[in-house]
Amino acid sequence: MAHSGTTAMTHRRLAPHRLALLLVLVPLGTACSIRGMAVNSVANAMAASGDNFSSDNDPEFIRSAVPFGLKTMEALLQEKPEHAGLLLALTSGFTQYAYAFIETDALLLEDEDPERARAERARALRMYLRARDYGLRGLELRQPGVTSALMLNPDSAVGGFTREDVPQLYWTGAAWGAAVSIGMRDPALLADYPAVRALFRRAYALDPDWDEGALHEGLIALESVPEPMGGSRARAREHFEHAIRLSGGNKAGPYVSLATGVVVAEQNRREFEELLQAALAVDPDAEPRHRLANLIMQRRARHFLDRADYLFFEEQSEPAGDRLRELPWP
């Protein structure tokens, strides 16, 4: 959704209902080692990545399918509480589900049903915090005590992580950052921003081009915060350029992130509309593994275009400029 596949299952994996059935059929009276082997095998299968969900072209179908998979993994985690693959899959799965479906629903309901929109945002926040907690558990496996250290000195706390930890750093930061963003009125959450930034910056230092620019895409949002919080619109634009180049222009997300995070603040309506039209011009079928994420981001792009009159005080005519036009736009 924000990028790579939501907790997906390929043809090499057992379907969720078969996984659950397998666990039920392992007799409680058999040797613990046999049950442990079965649970570990199933956990490994569930945690493996795949493109089945992320390449789907029906968001509503995936909306219905994902919760069962997440709950199945939570059940497996009770049996294997230190299974790193499950912790990563739950961190990414809950983050993407909350963003793609719950928070997006809240966004689309803002005008017609504000009360329900508030309820959906609160639900999204709970999901993001759930994902963050799984993420921190995963990081604790690699570096015990890091959760407490992140609260005291974030930059030094992440110094021991290696390139192998980049996916866990990214998804923990994404979940936590989404929680901070949606819960901005909570001073306790707002105070967590330095920890989120530290997670992203460490991942970026280790592997800046990871997953076709996913880190750059996340850093667009992080750098969109006001300068007193450490943000920089100039750096956000640099990350946008890298994200577009690394994805070959096949991701709608960077266009939407720059438009809503930077360009609205600069009150440049023309560039805002150009960016969102570019997001809509991305062909979801060009890169199948980004298909579902692109469909979700295009849904958000249409919503923001429809609300342009509410986002801009005056219509401006300044274009995006030649520098942006040199990028691989759709």
CSV table of C-alpha atoms in Angstrom, one decimal:
chain,number,residue,atom,x,y,z
A,1,MET,CA,0.0,0.0,0.0
A,2,ALA,CA,2.3,2.9,0.9
A,3,HIS,CA,4.5,0.6,-1.0
A,4,SER,CA,5.2,-3.2,-0.9
A,5,GLY,CA,2.6,-6.0,-0.6
A,6,THR,CA,0.3,-6.2,2.3
A,7,THR,CA,0.9,-9.4,4.3
A,8,ALA,CA,0.5,-11.6,1.2
A,9,MET,CA,0.3,-15.3,0.5
A,10,THR,CA,1.7,-16.8,-2.7
A,11,HIS,CA,0.8,-20.1,-4.3
A,12,ARG,CA,3.6,-21.6,-2.3
A,13,ARG,CA,1.8,-21.0,0.9
A,14,LEU,CA,-1.1,-22.6,2.6
A,15,ALA,CA,-4.4,-20.7,2.4
A,16,PRO,CA,-5.4,-19.0,5.7
A,17,HIS,CA,-8.3,-21.4,6.5
A,18,ARG,CA,-6.0,-24.4,5.9
A,19,LEU,CA,-3.4,-22.9,8.2
A,20,ALA,CA,-5.9,-22.5,10.9
A,21,LEU,CA,-7.2,-26.0,10.3
A,22,LEU,CA,-3.7,-27.4,10.5
A,23,LEU,CA,-3.2,-25.9,14.0
A,24,VAL,CA,-6.5,-27.3,15.2
A,25,LEU,CA,-5.7,-30.7,13.9
A,26,VAL,CA,-2.3,-30.9,15.7
A,27,PRO,CA,-3.4,-33.0,18.7
A,28,LEU,CA,-2.9,-31.3,22.0
A,29,GLY,CA,-1.7,-34.6,23.5
A,30,THR,CA,1.2,-35.1,21.0
A,31,ALA,CA,4.7,-34.2,21.9
A,32,CYS,CA,5.3,-30.5,22.3
A,33,SER,CA,8.2,-30.7,19.8
A,34,ILE,CA,5.9,-31.9,17.1
A,35,ARG,CA,3.4,-29.1,17.7
A,36,GLY,CA,6.2,-26.6,17.9
A,37,MET,CA,7.6,-27.7,14.5
A,38,ALA,CA,4.2,-27.5,12.9
A,39,VAL,CA,3.5,-24.0,14.3
A,40,ASN,CA,7.0,-22.8,13.3
A,41,SER,CA,6.5,-24.2,9.8
A,42,VAL,CA,3.1,-22.4,9.4
A,43,ALA,CA,4.5,-19.2,11.0
A,44,ASN,CA,7.3,-19.2,8.4
A,45,ALA,CA,4.8,-19.7,5.6
A,46,MET,CA,2.6,-16.9,6.8
A,47,ALA,CA,5.4,-14.5,7.3
A,48,ALA,CA,6.9,-15.0,3.8
A,49,SER,CA,6.3,-12.2,1.4
A,50,GLY,CA,4.4,-12.5,-1.8
A,51,ASP,CA,2.6,-10.5,-4.4
A,52,ASN,CA,-0.9,-12.1,-4.3
A,53,PHE,CA,-2.5,-9.3,-2.3
A,54,SER,CA,-0.4,-6.4,-3.5
A,55,SER,CA,-1.0,-7.2,-7.2
A,56,ASP,CA,-4.8,-7.6,-6.8
A,57,ASN,CA,-7.0,-5.2,-8.7
A,58,ASP,CA,-10.0,-5.3,-6.3
A,59,PRO,CA,-9.3,-3.3,-3.2
A,60,GLU,CA,-12.7,-4.2,-1.6
A,61,PHE,CA,-11.9,-7.9,-2.0
A,62,ILE,CA,-8.6,-7.4,-0.2
A,63,ARG,CA,-10.3,-5.3,2.5
A,64,SER,CA,-12.3,-8.4,3.3
A,65,ALA,CA,-9.4,-10.9,3.1
A,66,VAL,CA,-6.7,-9.2,5.1
A,67,PRO,CA,-8.2,-9.2,8.6
A,68,PHE,CA,-8.4,-13.0,8.7
A,69,GLY,CA,-4.7,-13.3,7.7
A,70,LEU,CA,-3.7,-10.8,10.4
A,71,LYS,CA,-5.7,-12.5,13.1
A,72,THR,CA,-4.2,-15.9,12.1
A,73,MET,CA,-0.7,-14.5,12.4
A,74,GLU,CA,-1.5,-13.0,15.8
A,75,ALA,CA,-2.7,-16.5,16.9
A,76,LEU,CA,0.6,-18.0,15.7
A,77,LEU,CA,2.6,-15.3,17.4
A,78,GLN,CA,1.1,-16.4,20.8
A,79,GLU,CA,2.8,-19.7,20.1
A,80,LYS,CA,6.0,-18.2,18.8
A,81,PRO,CA,6.3,-14.8,20.5
A,82,GLU,CA,9.8,-14.2,19.2
A,83,HIS,CA,9.2,-15.1,15.6
A,84,ALA,CA,10.9,-12.2,13.7
A,85,GLY,CA,9.1,-12.9,10.4
A,86,LEU,CA,5.7,-12.8,12.0
A,87,LEU,CA,6.5,-9.6,13.9
A,88,LEU,CA,7.6,-7.9,10.6
A,89,ALA,CA,4.6,-9.2,8.7
A,90,LEU,CA,2.2,-7.9,11.5
A,91,THR,CA,3.9,-4.5,11.6
A,92,SER,CA,3.6,-4.0,7.8
A,93,GLY,CA,0.2,-5.7,7.6
A,94,PHE,CA,-1.6,-3.6,10.2
A,95,THR,CA,0.1,-0.4,8.9
A,96,GLN,CA,-1.0,-1.0,5.3
A,97,TYR,CA,-4.5,-2.1,6.2
A,98,ALA,CA,-5.1,0.9,8.4
A,99,TYR,CA,-3.8,3.3,5.8
A,100,ALA,CA,-5.4,1.8,2.7
A,101,PHE,CA,-8.8,1.1,4.2
A,102,ILE,CA,-9.5,2.7,7.6
A,103,GLU,CA,-7.8,6.1,7.3
A,104,THR,CA,-8.7,6.4,3.6
A,105,ASP,CA,-12.4,5.8,4.6
A,106,ALA,CA,-12.1,8.5,7.2
A,107,LEU,CA,-10.7,10.9,4.6
A,108,LEU,CA,-13.5,10.2,2.2
A,109,LEU,CA,-16.2,10.6,4.9
A,110,GLU,CA,-14.9,14.0,6.1
A,111,ASP,CA,-17.7,16.0,4.4
A,112,GLU,CA,-20.7,13.7,4.4
A,113,ASP,CA,-20.3,12.1,7.9
A,114,PRO,CA,-17.8,13.9,10.1
A,115,GLU,CA,-18.7,11.9,13.2
A,116,ARG,CA,-18.1,8.6,11.5
A,117,ALA,CA,-14.9,10.0,10.0
A,118,ARG,CA,-13.6,10.8,13.5
A,119,ALA,CA,-14.5,7.3,14.6
A,120,GLU,CA,-12.6,5.8,11.7
A,121,ARG,CA,-9.5,8.0,12.4
A,122,ALA,CA,-9.6,6.8,16.0
A,123,ARG,CA,-9.7,3.2,14.8
A,124,ALA,CA,-6.9,3.8,12.4
A,125,LEU,CA,-4.8,5.2,15.2
A,126,ARG,CA,-5.4,2.1,17.3
A,127,MET,CA,-4.3,0.0,14.4
A,128,TYR,CA,-1.1,2.0,13.8
A,129,LEU,CA,-0.2,1.8,17.5
A,130,ARG,CA,-0.8,-2.0,17.3
A,131,ALA,CA,1.6,-2.2,14.3
A,132,ARG,CA,4.1,0.1,16.1
A,133,ASP,CA,4.2,-2.2,19.1
A,134,TYR,CA,4.8,-5.3,16.9
A,135,GLY,CA,7.5,-3.3,15.2
A,136,LEU,CA,9.2,-2.4,18.4
A,137,ARG,CA,9.0,-6.0,19.6
A,138,GLY,CA,10.8,-7.0,16.4
A,139,LEU,CA,13.5,-4.4,16.9
A,140,GLU,CA,13.9,-5.5,20.5
A,141,LEU,CA,14.9,-9.0,19.2
A,142,ARG,CA,17.8,-7.4,17.4
A,143,GLN,CA,18.7,-4.9,20.1
A,144,PRO,CA,17.3,-5.4,23.6
A,145,GLY,CA,16.4,-2.1,25.3
A,146,VAL,CA,16.0,-0.1,22.1
A,147,THR,CA,12.4,1.0,22.9
A,148,SER,CA,13.5,2.8,26.1
A,149,ALA,CA,16.6,4.2,24.4
A,150,LEU,CA,14.5,5.6,21.6
A,151,MET,CA,12.7,7.8,24.2
A,152,LEU,CA,15.9,9.1,25.6
A,153,ASN,CA,18.3,9.5,22.7
A,154,PRO,CA,16.8,8.4,19.4
A,155,ASP,CA,19.8,8.9,17.1
A,156,SER,CA,22.2,6.9,19.2
A,157,ALA,CA,19.6,4.3,20.0
A,158,VAL,CA,19.4,3.1,16.4
A,159,GLY,CA,23.2,3.1,15.8
A,160,GLY,CA,23.6,-0.6,16.3
A,161,PHE,CA,21.1,-1.7,13.5
A,162,THR,CA,22.5,-3.1,10.3
A,163,ARG,CA,21.3,-3.3,6.7
A,164,GLU,CA,19.5,-6.6,7.5
A,165,ASP,CA,17.2,-4.5,9.8
A,166,VAL,CA,16.1,-2.0,7.2
A,167,PRO,CA,12.6,-3.6,6.6
A,168,GLN,CA,11.8,-3.7,10.4
A,169,LEU,CA,13.2,-0.1,10.8
A,170,TYR,CA,11.1,1.1,7.9
A,171,TRP,CA,7.8,-0.5,8.9
A,172,THR,CA,8.1,0.4,12.5
A,173,GLY,CA,8.8,4.0,11.5
A,174,ALA,CA,5.9,4.0,9.1
A,175,ALA,CA,3.5,2.7,11.7
A,176,TRP,CA,4.7,5.1,14.3
A,177,GLY,CA,4.8,8.0,11.9
A,178,ALA,CA,1.3,7.4,10.8
A,179,ALA,CA,0.2,7.3,14.4
A,180,VAL,CA,1.9,10.6,15.1
A,181,SER,CA,0.3,12.2,12.0
A,182,ILE,CA,-3.2,11.1,12.7
A,183,GLY,CA,-2.9,11.8,16.4
A,184,MET,CA,-1.2,15.2,16.2
A,185,ARG,CA,-3.4,16.7,18.9
A,186,ASP,CA,-1.9,14.2,21.5
A,187,PRO,CA,1.2,15.9,22.9
A,188,ALA,CA,2.6,12.4,24.0
A,189,LEU,CA,2.4,11.2,20.4
A,190,LEU,CA,3.8,14.4,19.0
A,191,ALA,CA,6.8,14.0,21.3
A,192,ASP,CA,7.5,10.7,19.5
A,193,TYR,CA,8.4,12.4,16.3
A,194,PRO,CA,12.2,12.3,16.9
A,195,ALA,CA,12.1,8.6,17.4
A,196,VAL,CA,10.2,8.1,14.1
A,197,ARG,CA,12.8,10.3,12.3
A,198,ALA,CA,15.7,8.4,13.8
A,199,LEU,CA,14.3,5.1,12.6
A,200,PHE,CA,13.9,6.4,9.0
A,201,ARG,CA,17.2,8.1,9.0
A,202,ARG,CA,19.0,5.0,10.2
A,203,ALA,CA,17.3,2.9,7.5
A,204,TYR,CA,18.1,5.5,4.9
A,205,ALA,CA,21.8,5.6,5.9
A,206,LEU,CA,22.0,1.8,5.6
A,207,ASP,CA,20.2,1.3,2.3
A,208,PRO,CA,18.9,4.6,0.8
A,209,ASP,CA,17.5,3.0,-2.4
A,210,TRP,CA,15.7,0.1,-0.6
A,211,ASP,CA,12.5,-1.2,-2.2
A,212,GLU,CA,12.4,1.1,-5.3
A,213,GLY,CA,12.6,4.3,-3.2
A,214,ALA,CA,10.2,3.4,-0.4
A,215,LEU,CA,12.4,5.2,2.1
A,216,HIS,CA,12.5,8.3,0.0
A,217,GLU,CA,8.7,8.2,-0.2
A,218,GLY,CA,8.5,8.0,3.6
A,219,LEU,CA,11.0,10.9,4.0
A,220,ILE,CA,8.8,13.1,1.8
A,221,ALA,CA,6.2,13.0,4.5
A,222,LEU,CA,8.8,13.3,7.4
A,223,GLU,CA,10.4,16.4,5.8
A,224,SER,CA,7.0,18.0,5.2
A,225,VAL,CA,6.6,18.8,8.9
A,226,PRO,CA,7.3,22.5,9.9
A,227,GLU,CA,10.9,23.6,10.1
A,228,PRO,CA,10.8,24.0,14.0
A,229,MET,CA,10.2,20.2,14.1
A,230,GLY,CA,13.2,19.6,11.8
A,231,GLY,CA,11.4,19.4,8.5
A,232,SER,CA,12.7,20.8,5.2
A,233,ARG,CA,10.6,21.3,2.1
A,234,ALA,CA,13.7,21.4,0.0
A,235,ARG,CA,14.8,18.0,1.3
A,236,ALA,CA,11.3,16.7,0.8
A,237,ARG,CA,11.5,17.7,-2.9
A,238,GLU,CA,14.9,16.0,-3.2
A,239,HIS,CA,13.4,12.8,-1.8
A,240,PHE,CA,10.5,13.1,-4.2
A,241,GLU,CA,12.9,13.2,-7.2
A,242,HIS,CA,14.7,10.1,-5.9
A,243,ALA,CA,11.5,8.3,-5.3
A,244,ILE,CA,10.2,9.0,-8.8
A,245,ARG,CA,13.5,7.9,-10.5
A,246,LEU,CA,13.9,4.7,-8.4
A,247,SER,CA,10.3,3.7,-9.1
A,248,GLY,CA,10.5,4.7,-12.8
A,249,GLY,CA,7.4,6.8,-12.2
A,250,ASN,CA,5.3,3.6,-11.6
A,251,LYS,CA,4.2,4.6,-8.1
A,252,ALA,CA,1.4,7.1,-7.5
A,253,GLY,CA,2.4,7.6,-3.8
A,254,PRO,CA,5.3,10.1,-4.2
A,255,TYR,CA,3.1,12.5,-6.3
A,256,VAL,CA,0.3,12.4,-3.7
A,257,SER,CA,2.8,12.8,-0.8
A,258,LEU,CA,4.5,15.9,-2.2
A,259,ALA,CA,1.2,17.5,-3.3
A,260,THR,CA,-0.4,17.1,0.1
A,261,GLY,CA,2.6,17.5,2.3
A,262,VAL,CA,4.6,20.3,0.7
A,263,VAL,CA,2.6,22.0,-2.1
A,264,VAL,CA,-0.5,22.7,-0.1
A,265,ALA,CA,1.7,24.4,2.5
A,266,GLU,CA,3.2,26.5,-0.3
A,267,GLN,CA,-0.3,27.3,-1.6
A,268,ASN,CA,0.7,26.5,-5.2
A,269,ARG,CA,-2.6,25.1,-6.6
A,270,ARG,CA,-1.3,24.6,-10.1
A,271,GLU,CA,1.5,22.4,-9.0
A,272,PHE,CA,-0.8,20.6,-6.7
A,273,GLU,CA,-3.2,19.7,-9.5
A,274,GLU,CA,-0.3,18.7,-11.8
A,275,LEU,CA,1.1,16.3,-9.2
A,276,LEU,CA,-2.3,14.7,-8.5
A,277,GLN,CA,-3.0,14.4,-12.2
A,278,ALA,CA,0.4,12.7,-12.6
A,279,ALA,CA,-0.6,10.2,-9.8
A,280,LEU,CA,-3.8,9.5,-11.7
A,281,ALA,CA,-1.9,8.9,-14.9
A,282,VAL,CA,0.2,6.1,-13.4
A,283,ASP,CA,-0.8,2.8,-15.0
A,284,PRO,CA,-1.6,0.4,-12.2
A,285,ASP,CA,-0.8,-2.5,-14.5
A,286,ALA,CA,2.6,-1.3,-15.4
A,287,GLU,CA,4.1,-2.8,-12.2
A,288,PRO,CA,1.8,-5.5,-10.9
A,289,ARG,CA,3.3,-5.6,-7.4
A,290,HIS,CA,2.3,-2.0,-6.9
A,291,ARG,CA,-1.1,-2.3,-8.4
A,292,LEU,CA,-3.2,-2.3,-5.2
A,293,ALA,CA,-1.2,0.5,-3.6
A,294,ASN,CA,-1.6,2.6,-6.8
A,295,LEU,CA,-5.3,2.1,-6.9
A,296,ILE,CA,-5.6,3.2,-3.2
A,297,MET,CA,-3.4,6.3,-3.8
A,298,GLN,CA,-5.3,7.2,-6.9
A,299,ARG,CA,-8.5,7.1,-4.9
A,300,ARG,CA,-6.9,9.5,-2.4
A,301,ALA,CA,-5.7,11.7,-5.3
A,302,ARG,CA,-9.2,12.1,-6.7
A,303,HIS,CA,-10.5,13.1,-3.3
A,304,PHE,CA,-7.8,15.8,-2.8
A,305,LEU,CA,-8.5,17.2,-6.3
A,306,ASP,CA,-12.2,17.4,-5.4
A,307,ARG,CA,-11.3,19.3,-2.3
A,308,ALA,CA,-8.9,21.7,-3.9
A,309,ASP,CA,-11.2,24.7,-3.3
A,310,TYR,CA,-11.0,24.0,0.5
A,311,LEU,CA,-7.2,23.6,0.5
A,312,PHE,CA,-6.2,26.8,-1.3
A,313,PHE,CA,-7.1,30.3,-0.4
A,314,GLU,CA,-6.4,31.7,-3.9
A,315,GLU,CA,-5.8,30.0,-7.2
A,316,GLN,CA,-2.2,30.3,-8.3
A,317,SER,CA,-0.8,29.9,-11.8
A,318,GLU,CA,2.8,29.0,-11.0
A,319,PRO,CA,3.6,25.7,-12.8
A,320,ALA,CA,5.7,22.9,-11.4
A,321,GLY,CA,8.8,24.0,-13.3
A,322,ASP,CA,11.3,22.4,-15.7
A,323,ARG,CA,13.2,20.7,-12.9
A,324,LEU,CA,10.2,18.5,-12.1
A,325,ARG,CA,9.3,18.0,-15.7
A,326,GLU,CA,12.6,16.3,-16.3
A,327,LEU,CA,11.6,13.4,-14.0
A,328,PRO,CA,10.0,10.2,-15.5
A,329,TRP,CA,6.4,11.4,-15.1
A,330,PRO,CA,3.7,9.0,-16.4
